[in-house]
Every structure is written in structure tokens, then in C-alpha cells.
mmCIF file of C-alpha atoms and ligand atoms in Angstrom:
data_model
loop_
_atom_site.group_PDB
_atom_site.id
_atom_site.type_symbol
_atom_site.label_atom_id
_atom_site.label_comp_id
_atom_site.label_asym_id
_atom_site.label_seq_id
_atom_site.Cartn_x
_atom_site.Cartn_y
_atom_site.Cartn_z
ATOM 1 C CA MET Q 1 36.716 86.327 108.551
ATOM 2 C CA LYS Q 2 39.501 83.496 109.260
ATOM 3 C CA ILE Q 3 42.875 82.633 110.942
ATOM 4 C CA ALA Q 4 45.762 82.444 108.041
ATOM 5 C CA SER Q 5 48.854 81.862 110.155
ATOM 6 C CA LEU Q 6 50.478 81.595 113.475
ATOM 7 C CA ARG Q 7 54.130 81.767 114.737
ATOM 8 C CA SER Q 8 55.888 81.622 117.814
ATOM 9 C CA TRP Q 9 59.315 82.932 119.312
ATOM 10 C CA ARG Q 10 61.050 82.617 122.504
ATOM 11 C CA ILE Q 11 62.110 85.886 123.484
ATOM 12 C CA ALA Q 12 64.997 86.877 126.198
ATOM 13 C CA LEU Q 13 64.864 90.544 127.460
ATOM 14 C CA PRO Q 14 67.893 91.869 129.525
ATOM 15 C CA MET Q 15 67.029 92.343 133.159
ATOM 16 C CA ARG Q 16 67.231 94.838 135.734
ATOM 17 C CA ARG Q 17 68.089 92.180 138.080
ATOM 18 C CA PRO Q 18 67.927 88.366 138.502
ATOM 19 C CA HIS Q 19 64.362 87.655 140.112
ATOM 20 C CA THR Q 20 63.760 83.983 142.057
ATOM 21 C CA TRP Q 21 61.817 82.641 145.021
ATOM 22 C CA ALA Q 22 61.262 79.234 146.712
ATOM 23 C CA GLY Q 23 61.481 76.453 144.494
ATOM 24 C CA ASN Q 24 62.545 78.557 141.333
ATOM 25 C CA TYR Q 25 65.773 77.053 139.520
ATOM 26 C CA ALA Q 26 64.524 78.135 135.895
ATOM 27 C CA PRO Q 27 66.017 81.784 134.643
ATOM 28 C CA VAL Q 28 63.020 84.164 135.015
ATOM 29 C CA GLY Q 29 62.437 85.926 131.764
ATOM 30 C CA TYR Q 30 64.399 83.781 129.627
ATOM 31 C CA GLY Q 31 62.913 81.979 126.364
ATOM 32 C CA TYR Q 32 59.359 83.204 127.298
ATOM 33 C CA THR Q 33 56.895 82.381 124.235
ATOM 34 C CA VAL Q 34 55.375 85.284 121.875
ATOM 35 C CA LEU Q 35 53.111 84.525 119.266
ATOM 36 C CA LYS Q 36 51.870 86.572 116.376
ATOM 37 C CA LEU Q 37 48.340 85.342 115.079
ATOM 38 C CA VAL Q 38 47.490 86.487 111.418
ATOM 39 C CA LEU Q 39 44.262 86.908 109.850
ATOM 40 C CA GLU Q 40 43.192 87.104 106.109
ATOM 41 C CA ASP Q 41 43.081 90.408 105.900
ATOM 42 C CA GLY Q 42 46.360 91.116 107.743
ATOM 43 C CA THR Q 43 45.052 92.060 111.013
ATOM 44 C CA VAL Q 44 47.679 90.754 114.065
ATOM 45 C CA GLY Q 45 47.018 89.229 117.349
ATOM 46 C CA TRP Q 46 50.008 89.150 119.810
ATOM 47 C CA GLY Q 47 50.012 86.627 122.492
ATOM 48 C CA GLU Q 48 52.556 85.778 125.284
ATOM 49 C CA ALA Q 49 53.105 83.150 127.838
ATOM 50 C CA GLN Q 50 55.446 83.243 130.505
ATOM 51 C CA VAL Q 51 56.735 79.850 130.680
ATOM 52 C CA LEU Q 52 58.647 78.422 133.578
ATOM 53 C CA LYS Q 53 59.618 74.635 133.690
ATOM 54 C CA ASP Q 54 60.182 74.469 137.433
ATOM 55 C CA TRP Q 55 57.109 75.906 138.513
ATOM 56 C CA GLY Q 56 53.902 74.415 138.789
ATOM 57 C CA GLY Q 57 50.458 73.173 140.468
ATOM 58 C CA GLU Q 58 50.773 71.235 143.616
ATOM 59 C CA PHE Q 59 52.299 67.721 144.183
ATOM 60 C CA GLY Q 60 53.266 67.900 140.496
ATOM 61 C CA SER Q 61 49.730 68.384 139.502
ATOM 62 C CA ARG Q 62 50.448 70.769 136.649
ATOM 63 C CA TYR Q 63 53.647 70.471 135.004
ATOM 64 C CA GLY Q 64 54.988 69.459 131.692
ATOM 65 C CA GLU Q 65 55.396 73.112 129.843
ATOM 66 C CA ALA Q 66 58.802 74.791 129.196
ATOM 67 C CA PRO Q 67 59.274 77.596 127.102
ATOM 68 C CA GLN Q 68 60.574 74.793 124.080
ATOM 69 C CA THR Q 69 57.197 72.996 124.508
ATOM 70 C CA THR Q 70 54.959 75.383 124.653
ATOM 71 C CA LYS Q 71 56.577 76.676 121.418
ATOM 72 C CA LEU Q 72 56.209 73.196 119.947
ATOM 73 C CA VAL Q 73 52.478 72.652 121.022
ATOM 74 C CA ILE Q 74 51.580 76.028 119.332
ATOM 75 C CA GLU Q 75 53.169 75.422 116.018
ATOM 76 C CA GLU Q 76 52.758 71.494 115.744
ATOM 77 C CA LEU Q 77 49.479 70.764 117.424
ATOM 78 C CA LEU Q 78 47.275 74.037 117.884
ATOM 79 C CA ALA Q 79 48.242 76.003 114.443
ATOM 80 C CA PRO Q 80 46.910 73.077 112.517
ATOM 81 C CA LEU Q 81 43.511 73.318 114.393
ATOM 82 C CA LEU Q 82 43.081 76.716 114.389
ATOM 83 C CA ILE Q 83 44.173 78.139 110.687
ATOM 84 C CA GLY Q 84 40.971 78.454 108.531
ATOM 85 C CA GLU Q 85 39.119 78.941 111.852
ATOM 86 C CA ASP Q 86 36.612 82.247 112.742
ATOM 87 C CA PRO Q 87 39.043 84.007 115.436
ATOM 88 C CA ARG Q 88 35.621 85.814 116.939
ATOM 89 C CA GLN Q 89 34.569 82.037 118.184
ATOM 90 C CA ILE Q 90 37.134 81.961 121.136
ATOM 91 C CA GLU Q 91 35.010 79.529 123.067
ATOM 92 C CA VAL Q 92 34.826 77.056 120.217
ATOM 93 C CA LEU Q 93 37.974 77.566 119.809
ATOM 94 C CA HIS Q 94 39.052 76.876 123.244
ATOM 95 C CA ALA Q 95 36.618 73.372 122.976
ATOM 96 C CA LYS Q 96 38.518 72.674 120.252
ATOM 97 C CA MET Q 97 41.816 73.013 121.724
ATOM 98 C CA ASP Q 98 41.015 71.255 124.631
ATOM 99 C CA ARG Q 99 39.431 68.179 122.882
ATOM 100 C CA PHE Q 100 42.562 67.714 120.803
ATOM 101 C CA VAL Q 101 45.311 68.254 123.341
ATOM 102 C CA ARG Q 102 45.010 67.936 126.973
ATOM 103 C CA GLY Q 103 46.293 70.469 129.473
ATOM 104 C CA TYR Q 104 49.448 72.912 127.961
ATOM 105 C CA PRO Q 105 46.972 75.987 129.487
ATOM 106 C CA TYR Q 106 50.478 78.155 128.839
ATOM 107 C CA ALA Q 107 50.197 77.444 125.265
ATOM 108 C CA LYS Q 108 46.314 77.956 125.142
ATOM 109 C CA ALA Q 109 46.679 81.376 126.848
ATOM 110 C CA ALA Q 110 49.007 82.574 124.204
ATOM 111 C CA VAL Q 111 46.804 81.571 121.610
ATOM 112 C CA ASP Q 112 43.687 83.062 123.828
ATOM 113 C CA VAL Q 113 45.277 86.553 124.511
ATOM 114 C CA ALA Q 114 46.409 86.841 120.182
ATOM 115 C CA LEU Q 115 42.660 85.685 119.447
ATOM 116 C CA HIS Q 116 41.249 88.429 121.725
ATOM 117 C CA ASP Q 117 43.931 91.026 120.358
ATOM 118 C CA ALA Q 118 42.932 90.388 116.762
ATOM 119 C CA VAL Q 119 39.290 90.369 117.488
ATOM 120 C CA GLY Q 120 39.412 93.535 119.283
ATOM 121 C CA LYS Q 121 41.324 95.252 116.169
ATOM 122 C CA LEU Q 122 38.687 93.662 113.896
ATOM 123 C CA TYR Q 123 36.020 95.511 116.010
ATOM 124 C CA GLY Q 124 38.071 98.457 116.616
ATOM 125 C CA ILE Q 125 37.639 97.977 120.357
ATOM 126 C CA PRO Q 126 39.825 97.457 123.579
ATOM 127 C CA VAL Q 127 40.060 93.993 124.484
ATOM 128 C CA TYR Q 128 38.299 94.922 127.989
ATOM 129 C CA GLN Q 129 35.424 95.687 125.802
ATOM 130 C CA LEU Q 130 35.340 91.699 125.211
ATOM 131 C CA LEU Q 131 35.573 90.861 128.453
ATOM 132 C CA GLY Q 132 32.771 92.565 130.440
ATOM 133 C CA GLY Q 133 34.060 96.443 129.797
ATOM 134 C CA LEU Q 134 35.696 98.850 131.755
ATOM 135 C CA TYR Q 135 35.108 98.889 135.143
ATOM 136 C CA ARG Q 136 38.476 100.894 136.536
ATOM 137 C CA ARG Q 137 40.987 102.624 134.588
ATOM 138 C CA GLU Q 138 43.973 102.251 137.061
ATOM 139 C CA VAL Q 139 45.079 98.994 138.063
ATOM 140 C CA ALA Q 140 46.865 98.978 141.681
ATOM 141 C CA LEU Q 141 50.504 97.265 141.759
ATOM 142 C CA ALA Q 142 52.381 95.343 144.277
ATOM 143 C CA HIS Q 143 56.281 95.218 144.157
ATOM 144 C CA SER Q 144 57.765 92.081 144.474
ATOM 145 C CA LEU Q 145 60.919 91.798 146.280
ATOM 146 C CA GLY Q 146 62.637 88.452 145.416
ATOM 147 C CA LEU Q 147 64.574 86.673 147.370
ATOM 148 C CA MET Q 148 67.903 88.436 148.220
ATOM 149 C CA GLU Q 149 69.933 89.808 151.248
ATOM 150 C CA ILE Q 150 68.192 91.462 153.975
ATOM 151 C CA ASP Q 151 70.055 94.927 153.462
ATOM 152 C CA THR Q 152 69.642 94.988 150.129
ATOM 153 C CA ALA Q 153 65.721 93.770 149.919
ATOM 154 C CA ILE Q 154 64.899 96.930 152.447
ATOM 155 C CA ALA Q 155 67.397 99.372 150.020
ATOM 156 C CA GLU Q 156 65.160 98.100 147.191
ATOM 157 C CA ALA Q 157 61.755 98.404 149.361
ATOM 158 C CA LYS Q 158 62.736 102.021 150.166
ATOM 159 C CA GLN Q 159 63.108 102.911 146.601
ATOM 160 C CA VAL Q 160 59.754 101.632 145.112
ATOM 161 C CA VAL Q 161 58.113 103.433 148.108
ATOM 162 C CA ASP Q 162 59.601 106.509 146.879
ATOM 163 C CA GLU Q 163 58.163 105.888 143.448
ATOM 164 C CA GLY Q 164 54.422 105.437 144.684
ATOM 165 C CA ILE Q 165 54.089 101.670 145.497
ATOM 166 C CA THR Q 166 52.071 100.980 148.704
ATOM 167 C CA THR Q 167 52.057 97.360 148.521
ATOM 168 C CA LEU Q 168 55.103 95.322 149.027
ATOM 169 C CA LYS Q 169 55.308 91.512 148.334
ATOM 170 C CA VAL Q 170 57.868 89.745 150.121
ATOM 171 C CA LYS Q 171 59.084 86.391 148.945
ATOM 172 C CA VAL Q 172 59.873 83.850 151.664
ATOM 173 C CA GLY Q 173 59.930 80.116 152.368
ATOM 174 C CA ILE Q 174 62.903 79.219 152.354
ATOM 175 C CA ASP Q 175 64.346 79.280 156.170
ATOM 176 C CA ALA Q 176 61.627 80.791 158.674
ATOM 177 C CA ALA Q 177 63.987 82.545 161.090
ATOM 178 C CA ARG Q 178 65.687 84.507 157.838
ATOM 179 C CA ASP Q 179 62.011 85.144 156.922
ATOM 180 C CA ILE Q 180 60.728 86.294 160.119
ATOM 181 C CA GLU Q 181 63.881 88.768 160.718
ATOM 182 C CA LEU Q 182 63.132 90.115 157.070
ATOM 183 C CA VAL Q 183 59.803 91.020 157.391
ATOM 184 C CA ARG Q 184 60.714 92.704 160.847
ATOM 185 C CA ARG Q 185 63.353 94.812 159.764
ATOM 186 C CA LEU Q 186 60.858 95.794 156.628
ATOM 187 C CA ARG Q 187 58.231 96.728 159.164
ATOM 188 C CA ALA Q 188 60.713 98.571 161.332
ATOM 189 C CA GLU Q 189 62.269 100.679 158.099
ATOM 190 C CA LEU Q 190 59.121 101.407 156.600
ATOM 191 C CA GLY Q 191 56.806 102.154 159.117
ATOM 192 C CA PRO Q 192 53.013 100.996 159.849
ATOM 193 C CA THR Q 193 51.225 102.275 156.436
ATOM 194 C CA VAL Q 194 53.451 100.184 154.106
ATOM 195 C CA LYS Q 195 51.069 96.670 153.408
ATOM 196 C CA LEU Q 196 53.193 93.541 153.431
ATOM 197 C CA ARG Q 197 52.244 90.567 151.863
ATOM 198 C CA VAL Q 198 54.342 87.716 152.063
ATOM 199 C CA ASP Q 199 54.505 84.860 149.418
ATOM 200 C CA ALA Q 200 56.287 81.768 150.595
ATOM 201 C CA ASN Q 201 55.588 79.422 147.144
ATOM 202 C CA GLN Q 202 54.579 76.310 149.105
ATOM 203 C CA GLY Q 203 57.993 76.618 150.863
ATOM 204 C CA TYR Q 204 57.664 75.833 154.345
ATOM 205 C CA ARG Q 205 58.010 72.147 155.077
ATOM 206 C CA SER Q 206 54.792 71.356 156.945
ATOM 207 C CA TRP Q 207 51.386 73.105 157.706
ATOM 208 C CA LYS Q 208 52.638 73.546 161.274
ATOM 209 C CA GLU Q 209 55.882 75.433 160.334
ATOM 210 C CA ALA Q 210 53.825 77.285 157.951
ATOM 211 C CA LEU Q 211 51.317 78.014 160.829
ATOM 212 C CA GLN Q 212 54.239 79.318 163.301
ATOM 213 C CA VAL Q 213 55.655 81.638 160.799
ATOM 214 C CA THR Q 214 52.389 83.212 160.085
ATOM 215 C CA ARG Q 215 51.591 83.641 163.816
ATOM 216 C CA VAL Q 216 54.988 85.492 164.187
ATOM 217 C CA MET Q 217 54.324 87.375 161.029
ATOM 218 C CA GLN Q 218 50.830 88.618 162.363
ATOM 219 C CA GLY Q 219 52.820 90.522 165.202
ATOM 220 C CA GLU Q 220 54.629 92.794 162.156
ATOM 221 C CA ASN Q 221 50.840 93.481 160.882
ATOM 222 C CA ILE Q 222 51.202 91.136 157.616
ATOM 223 C CA TRP Q 223 48.136 91.852 155.285
ATOM 224 C CA TYR Q 224 48.249 88.306 153.856
ATOM 225 C CA MET Q 225 49.936 85.277 153.661
ATOM 226 C CA GLU Q 226 50.422 83.519 149.972
ATOM 227 C CA GLN Q 227 50.755 79.852 149.634
ATOM 228 C CA PRO Q 228 52.496 78.708 152.716
ATOM 229 C CA CYS Q 229 53.001 75.328 152.339
ATOM 230 C CA GLU Q 230 52.254 72.762 149.749
ATOM 231 C CA GLY Q 231 48.901 70.945 149.064
ATOM 232 C CA LEU Q 232 45.573 72.514 149.797
ATOM 233 C CA GLU Q 233 44.584 70.370 152.467
ATOM 234 C CA ASN Q 234 47.496 71.538 154.260
ATOM 235 C CA MET Q 235 46.861 75.320 153.391
ATOM 236 C CA ALA Q 236 43.530 74.693 154.829
ATOM 237 C CA ARG Q 237 44.888 73.482 158.116
ATOM 238 C CA VAL Q 238 47.124 76.849 158.280
ATOM 239 C CA ALA Q 239 43.786 78.759 156.999
ATOM 240 C CA GLN Q 240 41.857 77.485 159.807
ATOM 241 C CA ASN Q 241 44.234 78.479 162.540
ATOM 242 C CA THR Q 242 45.059 81.655 161.810
ATOM 243 C CA GLU Q 243 43.310 85.470 161.663
ATOM 244 C CA VAL Q 244 45.839 86.261 158.893
ATOM 245 C CA PRO Q 245 44.225 85.585 155.445
ATOM 246 C CA ILE Q 246 45.783 82.785 153.136
ATOM 247 C CA MET Q 247 46.059 83.427 149.593
ATOM 248 C CA ALA Q 248 46.396 80.460 147.049
ATOM 249 C CA ASP Q 249 48.568 80.215 144.061
ATOM 250 C CA GLU Q 250 50.176 76.942 143.110
ATOM 251 C CA SER Q 251 46.845 75.670 144.531
ATOM 252 C CA ALA Q 252 44.847 77.535 142.221
ATOM 253 C CA TRP Q 253 44.725 77.123 138.331
ATOM 254 C CA THR Q 254 41.257 76.466 137.065
ATOM 255 C CA ALA Q 255 37.835 77.507 138.203
ATOM 256 C CA HIS Q 256 37.597 73.800 139.407
ATOM 257 C CA ASP Q 257 40.765 73.938 141.484
ATOM 258 C CA VAL Q 258 38.737 77.120 143.085
ATOM 259 C CA LEU Q 259 35.944 75.340 143.985
ATOM 260 C CA ARG Q 260 37.931 72.672 145.866
ATOM 261 C CA ILE Q 261 39.821 75.455 147.503
ATOM 262 C CA VAL Q 262 36.182 76.558 148.781
ATOM 263 C CA GLN Q 263 35.040 73.293 149.796
ATOM 264 C CA HIS Q 264 38.240 72.910 151.961
ATOM 265 C CA GLN Q 265 38.049 76.204 153.175
ATOM 266 C CA ALA Q 266 41.769 76.380 151.910
ATOM 267 C CA ALA Q 267 42.060 80.112 151.388
ATOM 268 C CA GLU Q 268 40.118 83.638 151.409
ATOM 269 C CA MET Q 269 42.148 84.936 148.728
ATOM 270 C CA LEU Q 270 43.426 83.882 144.856
ATOM 271 C CA SER Q 271 46.323 84.638 143.235
ATOM 272 C CA VAL Q 272 44.738 84.727 139.428
ATOM 273 C CA TYR Q 273 47.019 84.527 136.250
ATOM 274 C CA TYR Q 274 45.658 84.689 132.733
ATOM 275 C CA THR Q 275 47.867 81.723 132.115
ATOM 276 C CA LYS Q 276 47.173 79.217 134.907
ATOM 277 C CA PRO Q 277 43.596 78.597 133.314
ATOM 278 C CA GLY Q 278 44.623 78.739 129.808
ATOM 279 C CA GLY Q 279 43.700 82.418 128.780
ATOM 280 C CA LEU Q 280 41.702 85.472 129.297
ATOM 281 C CA LEU Q 281 38.100 83.864 128.821
ATOM 282 C CA LYS Q 282 38.900 80.761 131.283
ATOM 283 C CA SER Q 283 40.413 83.712 133.671
ATOM 284 C CA LYS Q 284 36.688 85.123 133.363
ATOM 285 C CA LYS Q 285 35.238 81.721 134.552
ATOM 286 C CA LEU Q 286 37.448 81.363 137.335
ATOM 287 C CA LEU Q 287 36.962 84.485 138.721
ATOM 288 C CA ALA Q 288 33.418 84.260 138.297
ATOM 289 C CA VAL Q 289 33.235 81.171 140.681
ATOM 290 C CA ALA Q 290 36.029 83.203 142.926
ATOM 291 C CA GLU Q 291 33.204 85.899 143.125
ATOM 292 C CA ALA Q 292 30.448 83.557 143.924
ATOM 293 C CA ALA Q 293 32.402 82.295 146.951
ATOM 294 C CA GLY Q 294 33.610 85.553 147.954
ATOM 295 C CA LEU Q 295 37.353 85.293 147.609
ATOM 296 C CA ALA Q 296 39.581 88.412 147.145
ATOM 297 C CA CYS Q 297 41.735 87.941 144.048
ATOM 298 C CA ASP Q 298 44.572 90.090 142.651
ATOM 299 C CA ILE Q 299 46.395 89.676 138.948
ATOM 300 C CA ASN Q 300 49.816 88.122 139.231
ATOM 301 C CA GLY Q 301 51.980 86.225 136.957
ATOM 302 C CA SER Q 302 55.801 85.452 135.962
ATOM 303 C CA GLY Q 303 57.526 88.689 135.280
ATOM 304 C CA GLU Q 304 55.255 89.155 132.106
ATOM 305 C CA MET Q 305 56.720 91.281 129.216
ATOM 306 C CA GLY Q 306 54.787 93.901 127.576
ATOM 307 C CA ILE Q 307 52.083 92.058 125.716
ATOM 308 C CA GLY Q 308 51.379 89.869 128.798
ATOM 309 C CA ASN Q 309 51.081 93.039 131.123
ATOM 310 C CA ALA Q 310 48.585 94.224 128.186
ATOM 311 C CA ALA Q 311 46.729 91.166 128.943
ATOM 312 C CA ASN Q 312 47.029 91.409 132.548
ATOM 313 C CA LEU Q 313 45.595 95.062 132.785
ATOM 314 C CA HIS Q 314 42.515 94.254 130.410
ATOM 315 C CA LEU Q 315 41.886 91.672 132.606
ATOM 316 C CA ALA Q 316 42.263 93.454 135.983
ATOM 317 C CA ALA Q 317 40.632 96.556 134.253
ATOM 318 C CA SER Q 318 37.282 94.666 133.342
ATOM 319 C CA SER Q 319 36.633 92.146 136.694
ATOM 320 C CA ALA Q 320 35.096 93.860 139.748
ATOM 321 C CA ILE Q 321 36.390 91.189 141.851
ATOM 322 C CA ILE Q 322 40.347 92.069 141.154
ATOM 323 C CA THR Q 323 40.267 94.137 144.120
ATOM 324 C CA LEU Q 324 44.223 93.352 145.452
ATOM 325 C CA PRO Q 325 46.936 95.265 144.189
ATOM 326 C CA GLY Q 326 48.841 92.828 141.994
ATOM 327 C CA THR Q 327 52.393 92.144 140.971
ATOM 328 C CA ILE Q 328 52.249 93.032 137.489
ATOM 329 C CA PRO Q 329 55.773 94.410 136.478
ATOM 330 C CA VAL Q 330 55.898 98.460 135.208
ATOM 331 C CA THR Q 331 56.791 97.654 131.632
ATOM 332 C CA SER Q 332 59.682 100.193 130.527
ATOM 333 C CA THR Q 333 61.731 100.188 127.292
ATOM 334 C CA ALA Q 334 65.553 101.448 126.577
ATOM 335 C CA GLU Q 335 63.584 104.503 125.115
ATOM 336 C CA VAL Q 336 61.055 105.009 127.751
ATOM 337 C CA VAL Q 337 61.340 104.205 131.371
ATOM 338 C CA ARG Q 338 58.212 104.615 133.327
ATOM 339 C CA THR Q 339 59.871 103.555 136.696
ATOM 340 C CA ARG Q 340 63.744 103.481 137.962
ATOM 341 C CA ILE Q 341 63.033 100.329 140.353
ATOM 342 C CA ALA Q 342 59.034 99.880 141.311
ATOM 343 C CA GLY Q 343 58.300 96.615 139.100
ATOM 344 C CA HIS Q 344 61.352 97.364 136.759
ATOM 345 C CA LYS Q 345 62.146 93.870 135.713
ATOM 346 C CA TYR Q 346 63.284 94.434 132.080
ATOM 347 C CA LEU Q 347 65.555 96.978 130.798
ATOM 348 C CA ASP Q 348 63.815 96.696 127.341
ATOM 349 C CA ASP Q 349 60.757 95.521 125.780
ATOM 350 C CA ILE Q 350 59.642 94.330 122.489
ATOM 351 C CA ILE Q 351 56.259 96.876 122.639
ATOM 352 C CA GLU Q 352 57.121 100.583 121.384
ATOM 353 C CA GLU Q 353 54.919 102.636 124.149
ATOM 354 C CA PRO Q 354 54.924 101.332 127.848
ATOM 355 C CA PHE Q 355 51.640 101.819 129.944
ATOM 356 C CA VAL Q 356 51.453 104.972 131.620
ATOM 357 C CA TYR Q 357 52.563 104.490 135.442
ATOM 358 C CA ARG Q 358 50.969 106.707 138.220
ATOM 359 C CA ASP Q 359 50.989 106.333 141.698
ATOM 360 C CA GLY Q 360 51.518 102.712 142.320
ATOM 361 C CA HIS Q 361 49.160 102.368 139.238
ATOM 362 C CA MET Q 362 49.187 101.377 135.802
ATOM 363 C CA LEU Q 363 46.506 102.679 132.967
ATOM 364 C CA VAL Q 364 45.089 100.498 131.081
ATOM 365 C CA PRO Q 365 45.657 101.324 127.382
ATOM 366 C CA ASP Q 366 42.732 102.302 125.096
ATOM 367 C CA GLY Q 367 43.738 101.449 121.753
ATOM 368 C CA PRO Q 368 41.806 98.536 119.696
ATOM 369 C CA GLY Q 369 42.782 94.915 120.773
ATOM 370 C CA LEU Q 370 45.424 95.023 123.555
ATOM 371 C CA GLY Q 371 46.365 99.005 122.459
ATOM 372 C CA ILE Q 372 49.852 97.788 122.030
ATOM 373 C CA GLU Q 373 52.203 98.041 119.020
ATOM 374 C CA VAL Q 374 55.270 95.313 118.896
ATOM 375 C CA ASN Q 375 58.465 96.174 117.580
ATOM 376 C CA GLU Q 376 59.356 93.804 115.625
ATOM 377 C CA ALA Q 377 63.211 94.670 114.946
ATOM 378 C CA LYS Q 378 63.482 94.071 118.896
ATOM 379 C CA LEU Q 379 61.348 90.796 118.621
ATOM 380 C CA GLU Q 380 64.370 89.079 116.374
ATOM 381 C CA ARG Q 381 66.746 91.015 118.170
ATOM 382 C CA TYR Q 382 65.911 89.452 121.817
ATOM 383 C CA SER Q 383 64.707 86.264 120.104
ATOM 384 C CA VAL Q 384 66.711 82.988 121.392
ATOM 385 C CA ALA Q 385 66.738 79.475 119.768
HETATM 386 MG MG1 LIG Z 401 53.096 83.430 144.141
#
């Protein structure tokens, strides 16, 4: 069985509200890449990458992808390498892509997910069976409160707790006094049982400022602080001077990054995406390093649409080490609305049947491949040039 064709689109779904964080200037959810990979027998694999031009690794160490470049890399550089190849040899295909094109993990992640979807369908098994089998059926979710006015954030927090969410991810990192006030008010309004995790997106100006904020927020019983400042050496100084667990996100892209984080004792937790390492296969390798080092992990991302969410669910469902609730959006469509506010990013989606949501968890689908069907009429409707 061989790969016959690849085609990609840039998609923009209607949003429930704009979502943003420290250092973000790209319109989140605009122009995300969707990939259709077709095998000789007509079997289709779908992939997705949530590319943001201004989100990347510390000190510009990972950069260069925008939705436009991802589409170009897939269609003009990767497709000619892949057409005619056996889709089951995913490790071989990664090596081939990496030899020919350095970097571009988002483009490669979209290809990797489409390969897993197609191969799962060939064998009639869900993608999680290709990733180690089903470790958990339900994946715990955190709801992300993007940067917004404090009163608006508190109102949204109360609504999502009513919908079953028990962990809130609070975007901070722009103004220490405002951030502390927000966390204080959330704790006061929500009570002691709701878990609060904060994400500064490397926004604090120095490790000392990050440490001061973390110490004050410890008084409000935050669960952990994500990427408080830029650079893993700086983050290590924060991590070694507070009892609050520190999570690495912008500093943690590849399995090698995880090794460096361990060497520097820069974090106790990792925010893992299937995109940052360049696909599901490489994410599993990263998770193996994290597991060996005893780091706790979640599955996170950048506002996945339905295809990307399916990839998230299969990765989380097949990985014992994913013990923390991740900010995986709750997919709804115009026809089927799973949650009113909780995890609800887009008002419609290009997949037909959204995943089941229950008490702050999403269920991994059981069908062959990713277990989703794509509505190609909607794919065309939401595509942008
Ligand atoms: Mg983050």
C-alpha cells in the first residue's frame, strides 16, 4: 500500500471568544493547517497543525513556521518525499523528512497524524492501538482562561466549574500586580477545592520577578506555575527556590529539550503537544524521556480543532505518564454543542461528531484511525486563502 496524494488547507473556524496570552499577536485559530493524505486504495488520513507565527521556543530557538509556510512545506517539500512510500513505515518516513527538511515540526506533525489515521484505518484499529494501547478512556481537562478583564475571567470560571471543570489554567505574565489580584479573586470566589494552575508564557521580565510572583501565588494555593520566564536556566533558578512545581512549555519541544531540563533541574512538569516534537511518534519518545526522569506531564496545545483534538485524545489515552489535566478544547459543532463555555473555543468544526464530554473529561473515540469523519463541505466553507 502506497501514499497517493497529499493536499492541505488553511482553516478558520468561527470562535466563541478571542483567546490570547502574554506574547501572542497572531489571531488564534486563524489559518490552521488541515492535511488530507490519500492512499492508493482511497483510504484517507487527516492531519492538523495549529501554527502560530509568533509562538515558539525560548530566545527564538524554534521559529519559522506560519500557517502559510506550513502549507508550502507540506505541499512543495514533504509531499514529493512521501508519495509512493509505504504509510506504515512511520519511523522511516520521519527519518526521510528530517534528512530532507530540517525543523518544521508543525508541518511534520500534520503529516504524522495523517499517517497514523490512515494506518489505523488500514488495520481497522484506533490510533491509540498504534501508540501502545488504551491506558485510559477518559482524558481530564483544564479550562484555559485567556488574558481578559478580571471580572470577565471570574464569571467564565464560575460557568465552567458549573459544567464540571475542576482545574483552571489562568493566563498571566503581563503585569505581576494584576496577575496576583486575579489569582486572589479566583481563589476567593471559587473556594479551596478548584485547582488553579497559572501560565505566564515566559512573560515575567526576570527570574526574580517570576519567583516573587510565584511565592505570593503559593499563598493562594496554586497547583503549579507554567513557564514563568524565558530560558530554562532562568526557569531553573525559579524552580530551585520555590516549593511550587514549575512546568516547562516554551522550553520543552523535543526529547533533547527534556534532557536539558532534567540536567538543569529547570522544571518538574512538562506541557506536551503532539506538534512541538513533530508528531505522535516523536511525542511518545519525548514522553519516554520524561517518564524516565519522573516529570509529570499534560497534553496541551494551541486551540486544536477536531482533528487535532482527536490526536490529543489518542496520545493522552495511550500514555500512562499523562497524569495532569490538559487544556484540550471541547469540540462542538453548529449542530451538536457539547459544552456551553467549558473548553468551548469554536462555534463549529469540520468533524461530523464531536467527542463525548462528561464531568470535566473527554472520551477517546473508538473508531478506526482517529475515529472521526470530516465534513468536506465545511472544510471548503471555512478554508481561507
Ligand atoms: Mg503554555
